[in-house]
Coordinates of C-alpha atoms in Angstrom, one line a residue:
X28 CA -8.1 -9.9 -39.5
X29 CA -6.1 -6.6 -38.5
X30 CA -9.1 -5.4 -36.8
X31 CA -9.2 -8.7 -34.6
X32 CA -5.7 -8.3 -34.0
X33 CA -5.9 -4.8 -32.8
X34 CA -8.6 -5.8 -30.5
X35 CA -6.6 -8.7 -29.3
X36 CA -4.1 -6.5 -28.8
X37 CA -5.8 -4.2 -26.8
X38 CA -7.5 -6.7 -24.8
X39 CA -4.2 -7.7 -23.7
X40 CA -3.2 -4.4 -22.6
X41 CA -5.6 -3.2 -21.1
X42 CA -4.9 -6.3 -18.7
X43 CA -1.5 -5.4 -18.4
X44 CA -2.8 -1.9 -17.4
X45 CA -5.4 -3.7 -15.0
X46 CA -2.4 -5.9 -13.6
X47 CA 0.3 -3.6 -13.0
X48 CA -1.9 -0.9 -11.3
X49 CA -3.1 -3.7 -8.8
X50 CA 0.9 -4.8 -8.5
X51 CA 1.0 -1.0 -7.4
X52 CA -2.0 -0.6 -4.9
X53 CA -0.7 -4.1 -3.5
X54 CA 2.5 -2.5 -3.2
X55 CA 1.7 0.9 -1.9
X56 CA -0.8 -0.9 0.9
X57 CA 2.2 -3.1 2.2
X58 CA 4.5 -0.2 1.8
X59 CA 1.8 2.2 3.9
X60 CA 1.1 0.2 6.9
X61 CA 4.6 -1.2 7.3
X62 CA 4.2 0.8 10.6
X63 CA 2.3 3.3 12.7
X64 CA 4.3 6.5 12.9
X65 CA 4.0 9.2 15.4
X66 CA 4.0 13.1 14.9
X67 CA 7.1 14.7 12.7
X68 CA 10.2 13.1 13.0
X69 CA 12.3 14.8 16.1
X70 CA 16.0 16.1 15.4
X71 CA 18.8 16.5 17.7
X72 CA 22.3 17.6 17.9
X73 CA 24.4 16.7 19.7
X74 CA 28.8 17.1 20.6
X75 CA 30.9 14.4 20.6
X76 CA 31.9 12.9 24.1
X77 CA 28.5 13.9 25.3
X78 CA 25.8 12.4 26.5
X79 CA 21.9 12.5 25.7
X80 CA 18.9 11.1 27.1
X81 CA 15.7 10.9 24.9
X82 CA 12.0 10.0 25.6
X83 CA 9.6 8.0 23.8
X84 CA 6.0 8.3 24.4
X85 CA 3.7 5.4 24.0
X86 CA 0.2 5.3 24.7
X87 CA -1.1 3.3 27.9
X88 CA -2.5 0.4 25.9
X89 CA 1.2 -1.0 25.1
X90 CA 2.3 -0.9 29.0
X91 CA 2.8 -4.6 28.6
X92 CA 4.3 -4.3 25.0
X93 CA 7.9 -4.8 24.3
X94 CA 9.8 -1.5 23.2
X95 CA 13.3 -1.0 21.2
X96 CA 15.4 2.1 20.2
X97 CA 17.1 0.9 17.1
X98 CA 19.5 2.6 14.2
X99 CA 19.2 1.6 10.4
X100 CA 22.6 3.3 8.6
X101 CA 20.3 3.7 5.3
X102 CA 17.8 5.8 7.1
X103 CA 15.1 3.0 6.3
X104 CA 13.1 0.8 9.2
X105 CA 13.3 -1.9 6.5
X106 CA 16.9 -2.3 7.8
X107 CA 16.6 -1.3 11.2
X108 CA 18.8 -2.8 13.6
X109 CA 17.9 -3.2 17.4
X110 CA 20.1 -1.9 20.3
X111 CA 18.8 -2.3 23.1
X112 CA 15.5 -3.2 24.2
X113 CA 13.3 -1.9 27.3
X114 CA 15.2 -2.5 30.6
X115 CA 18.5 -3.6 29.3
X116 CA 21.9 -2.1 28.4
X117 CA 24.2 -3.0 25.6
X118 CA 27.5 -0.7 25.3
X119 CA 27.5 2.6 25.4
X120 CA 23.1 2.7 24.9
X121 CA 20.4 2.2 27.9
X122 CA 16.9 1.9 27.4
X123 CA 14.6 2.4 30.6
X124 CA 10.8 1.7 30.6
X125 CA 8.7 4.0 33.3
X126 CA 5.3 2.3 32.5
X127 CA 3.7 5.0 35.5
X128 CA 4.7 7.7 32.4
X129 CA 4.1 5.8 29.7
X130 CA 7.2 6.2 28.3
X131 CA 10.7 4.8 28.0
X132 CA 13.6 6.9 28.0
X133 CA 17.0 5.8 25.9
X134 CA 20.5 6.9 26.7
X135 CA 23.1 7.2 24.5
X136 CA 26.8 8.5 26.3
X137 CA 30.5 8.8 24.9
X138 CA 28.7 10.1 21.4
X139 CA 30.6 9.5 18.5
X140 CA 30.9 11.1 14.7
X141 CA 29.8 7.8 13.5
X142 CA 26.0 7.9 16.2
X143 CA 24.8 10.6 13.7
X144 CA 21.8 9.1 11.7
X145 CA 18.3 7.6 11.6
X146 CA 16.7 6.0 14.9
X147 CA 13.3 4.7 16.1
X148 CA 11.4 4.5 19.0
X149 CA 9.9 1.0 18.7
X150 CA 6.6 -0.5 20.2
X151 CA 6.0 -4.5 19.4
X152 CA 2.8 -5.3 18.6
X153 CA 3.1 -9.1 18.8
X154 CA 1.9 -11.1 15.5
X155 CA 3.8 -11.5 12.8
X156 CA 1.5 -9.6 10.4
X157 CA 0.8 -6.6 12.6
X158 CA 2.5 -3.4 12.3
X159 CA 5.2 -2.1 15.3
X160 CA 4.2 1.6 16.4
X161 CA 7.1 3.8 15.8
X162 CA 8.6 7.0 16.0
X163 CA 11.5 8.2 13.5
X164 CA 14.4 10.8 15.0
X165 CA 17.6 11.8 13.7
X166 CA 20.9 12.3 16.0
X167 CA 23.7 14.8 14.3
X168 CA 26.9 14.7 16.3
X169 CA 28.9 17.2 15.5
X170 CA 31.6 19.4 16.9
X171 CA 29.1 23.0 18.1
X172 CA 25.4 21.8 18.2
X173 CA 23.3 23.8 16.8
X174 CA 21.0 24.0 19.6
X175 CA 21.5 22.8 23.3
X176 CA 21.0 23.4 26.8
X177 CA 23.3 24.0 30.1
X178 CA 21.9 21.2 31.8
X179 CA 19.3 18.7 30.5
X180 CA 18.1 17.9 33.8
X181 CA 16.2 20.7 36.4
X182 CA 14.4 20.0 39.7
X183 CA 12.8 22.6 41.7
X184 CA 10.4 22.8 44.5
X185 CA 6.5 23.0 44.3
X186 CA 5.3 26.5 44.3
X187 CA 8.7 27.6 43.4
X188 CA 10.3 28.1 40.1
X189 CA 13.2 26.8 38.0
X190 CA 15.2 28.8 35.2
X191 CA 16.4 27.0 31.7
X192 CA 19.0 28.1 29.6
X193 CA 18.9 27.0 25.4
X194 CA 21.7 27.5 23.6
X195 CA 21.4 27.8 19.8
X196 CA 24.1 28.9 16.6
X197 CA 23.9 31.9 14.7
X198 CA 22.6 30.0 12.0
X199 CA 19.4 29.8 14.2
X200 CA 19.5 33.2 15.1
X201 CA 16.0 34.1 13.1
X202 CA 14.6 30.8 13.9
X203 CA 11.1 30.3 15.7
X204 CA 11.8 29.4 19.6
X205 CA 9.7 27.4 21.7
X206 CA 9.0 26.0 25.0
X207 CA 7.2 22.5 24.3
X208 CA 6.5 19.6 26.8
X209 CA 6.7 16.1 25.1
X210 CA 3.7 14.7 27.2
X211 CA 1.2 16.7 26.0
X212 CA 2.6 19.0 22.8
X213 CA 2.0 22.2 24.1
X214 CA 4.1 24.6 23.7
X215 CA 5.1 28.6 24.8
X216 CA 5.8 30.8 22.1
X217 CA 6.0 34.1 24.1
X218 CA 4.5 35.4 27.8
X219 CA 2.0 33.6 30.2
X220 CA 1.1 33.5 33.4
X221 CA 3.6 30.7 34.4
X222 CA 5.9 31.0 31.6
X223 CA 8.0 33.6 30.6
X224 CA 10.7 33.4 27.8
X225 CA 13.6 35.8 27.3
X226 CA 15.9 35.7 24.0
X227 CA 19.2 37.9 24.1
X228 CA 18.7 37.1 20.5
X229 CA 22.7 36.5 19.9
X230 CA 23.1 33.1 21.1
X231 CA 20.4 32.0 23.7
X232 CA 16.8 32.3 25.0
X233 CA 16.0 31.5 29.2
X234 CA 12.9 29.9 29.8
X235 CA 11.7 31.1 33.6
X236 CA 8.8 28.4 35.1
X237 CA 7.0 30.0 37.7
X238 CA 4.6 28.2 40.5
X239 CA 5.6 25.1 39.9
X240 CA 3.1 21.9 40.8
X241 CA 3.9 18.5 40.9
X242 CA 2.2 17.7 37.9
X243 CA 4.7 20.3 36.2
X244 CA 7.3 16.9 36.3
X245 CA 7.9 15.4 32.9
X246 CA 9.7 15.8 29.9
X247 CA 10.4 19.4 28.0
X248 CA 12.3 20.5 25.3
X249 CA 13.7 23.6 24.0
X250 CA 12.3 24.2 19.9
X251 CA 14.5 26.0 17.4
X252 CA 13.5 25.2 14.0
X253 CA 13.4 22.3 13.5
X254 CA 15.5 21.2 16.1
X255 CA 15.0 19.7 20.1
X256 CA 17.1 19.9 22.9
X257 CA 15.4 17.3 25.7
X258 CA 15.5 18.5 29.5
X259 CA 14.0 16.5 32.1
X260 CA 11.9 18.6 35.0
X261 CA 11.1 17.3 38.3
X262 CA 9.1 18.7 40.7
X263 CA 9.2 17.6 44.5
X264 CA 6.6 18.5 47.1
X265 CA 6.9 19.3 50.9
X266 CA 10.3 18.0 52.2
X267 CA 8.6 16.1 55.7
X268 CA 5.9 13.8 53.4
X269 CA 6.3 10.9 52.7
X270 CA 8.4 9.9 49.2
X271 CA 7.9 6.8 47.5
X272 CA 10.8 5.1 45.8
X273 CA 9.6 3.0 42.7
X274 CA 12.2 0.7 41.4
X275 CA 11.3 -1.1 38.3
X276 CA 13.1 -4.4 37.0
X277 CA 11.7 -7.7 37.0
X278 CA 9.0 -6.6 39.0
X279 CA 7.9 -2.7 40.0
X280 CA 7.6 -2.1 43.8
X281 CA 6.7 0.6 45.8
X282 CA 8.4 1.9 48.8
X283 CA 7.1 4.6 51.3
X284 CA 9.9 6.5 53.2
X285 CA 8.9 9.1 55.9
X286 CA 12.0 11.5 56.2
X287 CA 13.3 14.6 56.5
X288 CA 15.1 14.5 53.2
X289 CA 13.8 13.9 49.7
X290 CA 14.3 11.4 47.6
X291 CA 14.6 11.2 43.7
X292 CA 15.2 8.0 42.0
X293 CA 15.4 6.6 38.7
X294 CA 14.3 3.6 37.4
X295 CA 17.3 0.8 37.3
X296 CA 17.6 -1.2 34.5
X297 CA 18.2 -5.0 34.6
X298 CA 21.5 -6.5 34.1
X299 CA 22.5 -6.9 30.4
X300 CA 23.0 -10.5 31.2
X301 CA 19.2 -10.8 31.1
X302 CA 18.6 -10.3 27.8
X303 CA 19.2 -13.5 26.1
X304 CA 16.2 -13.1 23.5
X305 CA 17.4 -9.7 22.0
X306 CA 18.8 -11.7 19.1
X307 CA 15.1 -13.6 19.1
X308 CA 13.5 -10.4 19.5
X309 CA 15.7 -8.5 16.3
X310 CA 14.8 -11.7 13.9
X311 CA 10.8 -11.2 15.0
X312 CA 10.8 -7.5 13.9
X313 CA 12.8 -8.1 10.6
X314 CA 10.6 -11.3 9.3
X315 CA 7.7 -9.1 10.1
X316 CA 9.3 -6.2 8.0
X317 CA 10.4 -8.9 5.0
X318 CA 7.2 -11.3 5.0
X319 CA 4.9 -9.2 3.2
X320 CA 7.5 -8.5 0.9
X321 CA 7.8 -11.8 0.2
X322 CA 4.1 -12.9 0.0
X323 CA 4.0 -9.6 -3.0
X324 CA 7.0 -11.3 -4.9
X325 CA 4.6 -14.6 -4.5
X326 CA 2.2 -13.1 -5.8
X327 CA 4.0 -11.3 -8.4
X328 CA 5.6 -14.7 -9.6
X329 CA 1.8 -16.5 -9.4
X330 CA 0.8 -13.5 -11.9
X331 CA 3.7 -14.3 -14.4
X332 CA 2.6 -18.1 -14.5
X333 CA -0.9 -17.7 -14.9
X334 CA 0.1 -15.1 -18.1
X335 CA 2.5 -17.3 -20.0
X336 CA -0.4 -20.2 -19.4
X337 CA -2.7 -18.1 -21.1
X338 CA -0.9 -16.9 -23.8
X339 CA 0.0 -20.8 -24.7
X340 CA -3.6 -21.8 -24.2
X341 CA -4.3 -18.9 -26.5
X342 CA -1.8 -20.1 -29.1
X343 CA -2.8 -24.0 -29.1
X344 CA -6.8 -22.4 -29.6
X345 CA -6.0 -20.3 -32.8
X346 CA -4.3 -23.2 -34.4
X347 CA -7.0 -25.5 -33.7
X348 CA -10.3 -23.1 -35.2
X349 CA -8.7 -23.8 -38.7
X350 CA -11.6 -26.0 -39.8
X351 CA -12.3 -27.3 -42.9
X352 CA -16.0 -26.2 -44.4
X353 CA -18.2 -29.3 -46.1
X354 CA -21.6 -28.5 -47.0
X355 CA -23.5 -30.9 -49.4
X356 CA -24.5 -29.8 -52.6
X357 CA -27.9 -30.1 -54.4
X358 CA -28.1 -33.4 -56.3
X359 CA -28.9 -31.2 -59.6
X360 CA -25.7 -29.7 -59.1
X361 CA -23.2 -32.7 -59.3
X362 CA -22.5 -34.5 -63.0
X363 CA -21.4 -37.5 -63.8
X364 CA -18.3 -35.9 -66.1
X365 CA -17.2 -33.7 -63.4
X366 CA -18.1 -30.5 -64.9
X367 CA -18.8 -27.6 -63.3
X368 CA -22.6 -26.1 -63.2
X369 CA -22.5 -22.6 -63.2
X370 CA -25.6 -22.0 -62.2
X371 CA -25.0 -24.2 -58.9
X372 CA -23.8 -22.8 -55.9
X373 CA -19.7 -23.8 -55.6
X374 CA -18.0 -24.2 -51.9
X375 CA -14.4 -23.1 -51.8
X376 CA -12.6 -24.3 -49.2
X377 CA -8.9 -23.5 -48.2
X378 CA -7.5 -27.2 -47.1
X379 CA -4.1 -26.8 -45.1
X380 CA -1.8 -30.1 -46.2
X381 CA -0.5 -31.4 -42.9
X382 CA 1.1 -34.7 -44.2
X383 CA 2.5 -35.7 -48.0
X384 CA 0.6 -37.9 -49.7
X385 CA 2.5 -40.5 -52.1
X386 CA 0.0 -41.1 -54.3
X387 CA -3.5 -39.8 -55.2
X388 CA -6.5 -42.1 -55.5
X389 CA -8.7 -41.5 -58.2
X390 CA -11.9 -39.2 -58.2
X391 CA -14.7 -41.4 -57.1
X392 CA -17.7 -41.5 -59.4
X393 CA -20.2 -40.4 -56.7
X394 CA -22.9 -38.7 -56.5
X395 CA -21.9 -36.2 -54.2
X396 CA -18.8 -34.6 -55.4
X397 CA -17.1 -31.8 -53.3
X398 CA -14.7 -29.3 -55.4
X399 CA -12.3 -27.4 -53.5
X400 CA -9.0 -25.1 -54.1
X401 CA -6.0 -27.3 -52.6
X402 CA -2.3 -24.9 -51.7
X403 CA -0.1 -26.8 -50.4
X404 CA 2.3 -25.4 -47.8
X405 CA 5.6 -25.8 -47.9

């Protein structure tokens, strides 16, 4: 009977074990592909009153996706709350999609102690049970950034060359410096043919770009440590061709303007009275972060019930194997004074006593007489 137990016992936990470590792959698969992130989460700091521009890359296939920049206070995407989306402005926060760069830019101005925390570049992928792309950065604000720049935008001519100043703390002094560009991750670490990069090792390092081409434009950012300093390069070709505006809103349209003078503009956002279905927009990417939460806590509760159903079943099965053993006896072995035979074989049966009996009926005088040990259970 112990032994039975023990196996029993073990049975059941081995279940358990069975159980709980699919609970935990179940988990650890929703957990996982709750969203596709991109490289090593960028940092930035940043003083207060300032301004800062950032860029998020996307890849070309999400052109036509919707993208967000959006905070979460507990550092989670679980709880991230949206902004602004592509193409709209909300307070002090501007998002801007450039579909030719494929990338949208986000502008936060008037910084504050209380910007400093978690954000995400956000690509939709439409469908509730799809994952968003994202990218995770962190924004300090705080009264002497640690790194910086003198001016986060350059422009310069093509075949000339432009000069950057990056500012860093003494904390940062022994820190590895860089010259990286956003679009394609490469990055200068010392002396090349079109590079060259100084550090007075006290305070700042200059970054000289030499021979500039057009396809030089884009996105750069100074790299100490850990930390990025954005600056935006643009690169404009002979003064008498012909410059094309793009303006991108509703719709993206070209213009080609032959003069003497050229022309650099930026993308204009729409109105932030067009953007009715942010609140829409916010609810999509939070029930697609909480349904497969819910569908696991479905499943968990499904689990539980099917358990406690076993267990009873189990319970109702033991008390119904008690049976009651009759086997019939060899005629030699039965006497007609109710003796016992010795030398027969003698059955002895435990018999459970469900219900009192008032009285007891007297020992019929057949043939076939079964003798059995009777305990009644109080």
């Amino acid at each position: 009977m112990m032994k039975m137990w023990k196996n029993e016992t073990f049975s059941l936990f081995d279940r358990r074990i069975i159980s709980s470590k699919f609970i935990w792959i179940f988990l650890w698969l929703i957990m996982g592909a709750e969203c596709k992130t991109g490289d090593a989460k960028r940092a930035f700091t940043l003083q207060p009153g300032g301004s800062v521009t950032i860029p998020c890359h996307y890849d070309r296939k999400y052109i036509q996706h919707k993208k967000y920049w959006c905070y979460s206070y507990y550092a989670t995407y679980n709880y991230c709350s949206i902004l602004a989306s592509a193409n709209e402005t909300k307070g002090r926060v501007s998002v801007v999609d450039h579909p030719d760069q494929s990338l949208f830019t986000v502008t936060m101005r008037n910084l504050q102690d209380q910007d400093t925390g978690a954000y995400w570049c956000v690509v939709e992928i439409e469908g509730i049970l799809n994952v968003d792309v994202t990218e995770e950065l962190h924004l300090s604000v705080q009264s002497v950034p640690d790194v910086s720049v003198v001016s986060s935008s350059v422009s310069g001519d093509e075949g000339g060359n432009i000069s950057v100043k990056c500012l860093y703390s003494s904390a940062y002094k022994n820190k590895h410096k860089q010259w990286c560009r956003y679009k394609d991750k490469s990055c200068y670490t010392s002396q090349s043919s079109s590079v060259e990069i100084s550090d007075d090792e006290r305070a700042s390092f200059t970054v000289l770009m030499s021979g500039l081409m057009l396809e030089d434009s884009g996105w750069y950012f100074c790299s100490v440590g850990d930390l990025h300093a954005p600056v935006q390069l643009t690169v404009t070709g002979d003064r008498h061709a012909p410059v094309q505006l793009t303006v991108t809103g509703k719709t993206a349209t070209t213009y080609s303007i032959s003069t003497g003078v050229s022309i650099h503009a930026a993308s204009i956002p729409q109105n932030s009275s067009q953007t009715s279905g942010g609140d829409k927009q916010q609810n999509i990417l939070h029930l697609k972060v909480w349904l497969p939460l819910l569908v696991l806590l479905l499943l968990l509760l499904l689990m539980i019930l099917v358990t406690m159903v076993t267990i009873i079943l189990r319970q109702k099965l033991k008390t119904n194997n008690t049976n009651i053993t009759h086997e019939k006896p060899d005629k030699a072995c039965a006497k007609p004074d109710d003796s016992v035979n010795p030398e027969c074989d003698v059955i002895y049966s435990s018999v459970i006593k469900l219900h009192q009996i008032e009285a007891c009926s007297p020992v019929c005088k057949e043939k076939n007489v079964i003798y059995s040990s009777v305990c009644e259970q109080n």
